[in-house]
Amino acid sequence: MSFRPLHDRVLVRRVEAEEKTAGGIIIPDSAKEKPQEGEVVAVGTGARAEDGKVTPLDVKAGDRILFGKWSGTEVKISGEDLIIMKESDILGIVG
């Protein structure tokens, strides 16, 4: 895949939700909530301030992150469903 986000944007692969509950009940697709955890695939160069300075992002490719339920824009790149979001939509790094 040759896609590079611009500026302070991040490309994220959603981590799959659990198929079963702790008690062993299988959750049908229609009842699953989309997970709010993902893996950073690619990051932009950073946010540019008004004076022209670029501030690098705090996340990097490979980081596991948490993000808001309505964060980002879903896109399909090379047949894979991914999300593009601004770094400010990321709640934190899991790890």
PDB file of C-alpha atoms in Angstrom:
ATOM      1  CA  MET A   1       0.000   0.000   0.000  1.00  0.00           C
ATOM      2  CA  SER A   2       1.392   3.393  -0.908  1.00  0.00           C
ATOM      3  CA  PHE A   3      -0.639   5.949   1.023  1.00  0.00           C
ATOM      4  CA  ARG A   4       0.812   8.663   3.246  1.00  0.00           C
ATOM      5  CA  PRO A   5      -1.470  10.896   5.308  1.00  0.00           C
ATOM      6  CA  LEU A   6      -0.782  14.621   5.176  1.00  0.00           C
ATOM      7  CA  HIS A   7      -0.026  16.988   8.056  1.00  0.00           C
ATOM      8  CA  ASP A   8      -1.511  15.836  11.392  1.00  0.00           C
ATOM      9  CA  ARG A   9      -3.602  12.991   9.978  1.00  0.00           C
ATOM     10  CA  VAL A  10      -3.221   9.328  10.926  1.00  0.00           C
ATOM     11  CA  LEU A  11      -4.255   6.161   9.034  1.00  0.00           C
ATOM     12  CA  VAL A  12      -5.717   3.539  11.409  1.00  0.00           C
ATOM     13  CA  ARG A  13      -6.682  -0.130  11.059  1.00  0.00           C
ATOM     14  CA  ARG A  14      -9.556  -0.968  13.393  1.00  0.00           C
ATOM     15  CA  VAL A  15      -8.902  -3.877  15.801  1.00  0.00           C
ATOM     16  CA  GLU A  16     -11.576  -6.554  15.428  1.00  0.00           C
ATOM     17  CA  ALA A  17     -14.223  -6.815  18.156  1.00  0.00           C
ATOM     18  CA  GLU A  18     -14.595  -9.923  20.279  1.00  0.00           C
ATOM     19  CA  GLU A  19     -16.864 -12.582  18.764  1.00  0.00           C
ATOM     20  CA  LYS A  20     -17.989 -13.920  22.164  1.00  0.00           C
ATOM     21  CA  THR A  21     -18.804 -12.497  25.579  1.00  0.00           C
ATOM     22  CA  ALA A  22     -16.850 -13.609  28.663  1.00  0.00           C
ATOM     23  CA  GLY A  23     -19.683 -16.090  29.356  1.00  0.00           C
ATOM     24  CA  GLY A  24     -19.342 -17.667  25.902  1.00  0.00           C
ATOM     25  CA  ILE A  25     -22.356 -16.061  24.192  1.00  0.00           C
ATOM     26  CA  ILE A  26     -21.690 -15.433  20.503  1.00  0.00           C
ATOM     27  CA  ILE A  27     -22.434 -11.848  19.457  1.00  0.00           C
ATOM     28  CA  PRO A  28     -24.090 -11.491  16.023  1.00  0.00           C
ATOM     29  CA  ASP A  29     -22.646  -8.900  13.620  1.00  0.00           C
ATOM     30  CA  SER A  30     -25.805  -6.778  13.844  1.00  0.00           C
ATOM     31  CA  ALA A  31     -25.372  -6.361  17.621  1.00  0.00           C
ATOM     32  CA  LYS A  32     -21.639  -5.616  17.647  1.00  0.00           C
ATOM     33  CA  GLU A  33     -20.426  -2.117  18.299  1.00  0.00           C
ATOM     34  CA  LYS A  34     -17.545  -0.998  16.142  1.00  0.00           C
ATOM     35  CA  PRO A  35     -14.385  -1.185  18.234  1.00  0.00           C
ATOM     36  CA  GLN A  36     -12.787   2.066  19.311  1.00  0.00           C
ATOM     37  CA  GLU A  37      -9.314   0.583  19.326  1.00  0.00           C
ATOM     38  CA  GLY A  38      -6.978   0.435  16.374  1.00  0.00           C
ATOM     39  CA  GLU A  39      -3.435   0.145  15.097  1.00  0.00           C
ATOM     40  CA  VAL A  40      -1.699   3.091  13.473  1.00  0.00           C
ATOM     41  CA  VAL A  41      -0.746   2.166   9.894  1.00  0.00           C
ATOM     42  CA  ALA A  42       0.812   5.467   8.759  1.00  0.00           C
ATOM     43  CA  VAL A  43       1.202   9.029  10.034  1.00  0.00           C
ATOM     44  CA  GLY A  44       1.610  12.429   8.421  1.00  0.00           C
ATOM     45  CA  THR A  45       4.609  14.702   8.909  1.00  0.00           C
ATOM     46  CA  GLY A  46       2.996  16.799  11.643  1.00  0.00           C
ATOM     47  CA  ALA A  47       0.948  19.897  12.314  1.00  0.00           C
ATOM     48  CA  ARG A  48       2.218  23.149  10.829  1.00  0.00           C
ATOM     49  CA  ALA A  49       1.986  26.221  13.049  1.00  0.00           C
ATOM     50  CA  GLU A  50       1.287  29.702  11.691  1.00  0.00           C
ATOM     51  CA  ASP A  51       4.999  30.522  11.863  1.00  0.00           C
ATOM     52  CA  GLY A  52       5.735  27.557   9.556  1.00  0.00           C
ATOM     53  CA  LYS A  53       7.249  25.235  12.167  1.00  0.00           C
ATOM     54  CA  VAL A  54       6.175  21.598  11.925  1.00  0.00           C
ATOM     55  CA  THR A  55       5.362  19.808  15.192  1.00  0.00           C
ATOM     56  CA  PRO A  56       5.828  16.023  14.787  1.00  0.00           C
ATOM     57  CA  LEU A  57       3.035  13.691  15.887  1.00  0.00           C
ATOM     58  CA  ASP A  58       3.111  11.793  19.200  1.00  0.00           C
ATOM     59  CA  VAL A  59       1.983   8.526  17.567  1.00  0.00           C
ATOM     60  CA  LYS A  60       3.883   6.343  15.117  1.00  0.00           C
ATOM     61  CA  ALA A  61       3.096   3.399  12.863  1.00  0.00           C
ATOM     62  CA  GLY A  62       2.498   0.257  14.930  1.00  0.00           C
ATOM     63  CA  ASP A  63       1.040   2.038  18.007  1.00  0.00           C
ATOM     64  CA  ARG A  64      -2.256   0.682  19.395  1.00  0.00           C
ATOM     65  CA  ILE A  65      -4.601   3.566  20.087  1.00  0.00           C
ATOM     66  CA  LEU A  66      -8.042   4.377  21.451  1.00  0.00           C
ATOM     67  CA  PHE A  67     -10.246   6.852  19.609  1.00  0.00           C
ATOM     68  CA  GLY A  68     -13.726   8.339  19.905  1.00  0.00           C
ATOM     69  CA  LYS A  69     -16.778   6.476  18.611  1.00  0.00           C
ATOM     70  CA  TRP A  70     -17.428   8.974  15.807  1.00  0.00           C
ATOM     71  CA  SER A  71     -13.796   9.810  14.995  1.00  0.00           C
ATOM     72  CA  GLY A  72     -12.336   9.946  11.526  1.00  0.00           C
ATOM     73  CA  THR A  73     -13.480   9.082   8.031  1.00  0.00           C
ATOM     74  CA  GLU A  74     -13.772   5.484   6.884  1.00  0.00           C
ATOM     75  CA  VAL A  75     -11.951   4.754   3.610  1.00  0.00           C
ATOM     76  CA  LYS A  76     -11.088   1.680   1.563  1.00  0.00           C
ATOM     77  CA  ILE A  77      -7.446   1.493   0.452  1.00  0.00           C
ATOM     78  CA  SER A  78      -6.144  -1.559  -1.455  1.00  0.00           C
ATOM     79  CA  GLY A  79      -9.348  -3.405  -0.530  1.00  0.00           C
ATOM     80  CA  GLU A  80      -8.892  -2.833   3.213  1.00  0.00           C
ATOM     81  CA  ASP A  81     -11.282  -0.801   5.383  1.00  0.00           C
ATOM     82  CA  LEU A  82      -9.265   1.854   7.240  1.00  0.00           C
ATOM     83  CA  ILE A  83      -9.919   5.149   9.030  1.00  0.00           C
ATOM     84  CA  ILE A  84      -8.238   8.514   8.479  1.00  0.00           C
ATOM     85  CA  MET A  85      -8.391  10.823  11.494  1.00  0.00           C
ATOM     86  CA  LYS A  86      -6.619  13.830  12.924  1.00  0.00           C
ATOM     87  CA  GLU A  87      -4.205  13.185  15.763  1.00  0.00           C
ATOM     88  CA  SER A  88      -6.481  15.249  18.035  1.00  0.00           C
ATOM     89  CA  ASP A  89      -9.201  12.552  17.609  1.00  0.00           C
ATOM     90  CA  ILE A  90      -6.915  10.000  19.288  1.00  0.00           C
ATOM     91  CA  LEU A  91      -7.670   9.596  22.991  1.00  0.00           C
ATOM     92  CA  GLY A  92      -4.496   7.732  23.939  1.00  0.00           C
ATOM     93  CA  ILE A  93      -1.938   5.027  23.227  1.00  0.00           C
ATOM     94  CA  VAL A  94      -2.545   1.536  24.644  1.00  0.00           C
ATOM     95  CA  GLY A  95       0.505  -0.148  25.798  1.00  0.00           C
TER      96      GLY A  95
END
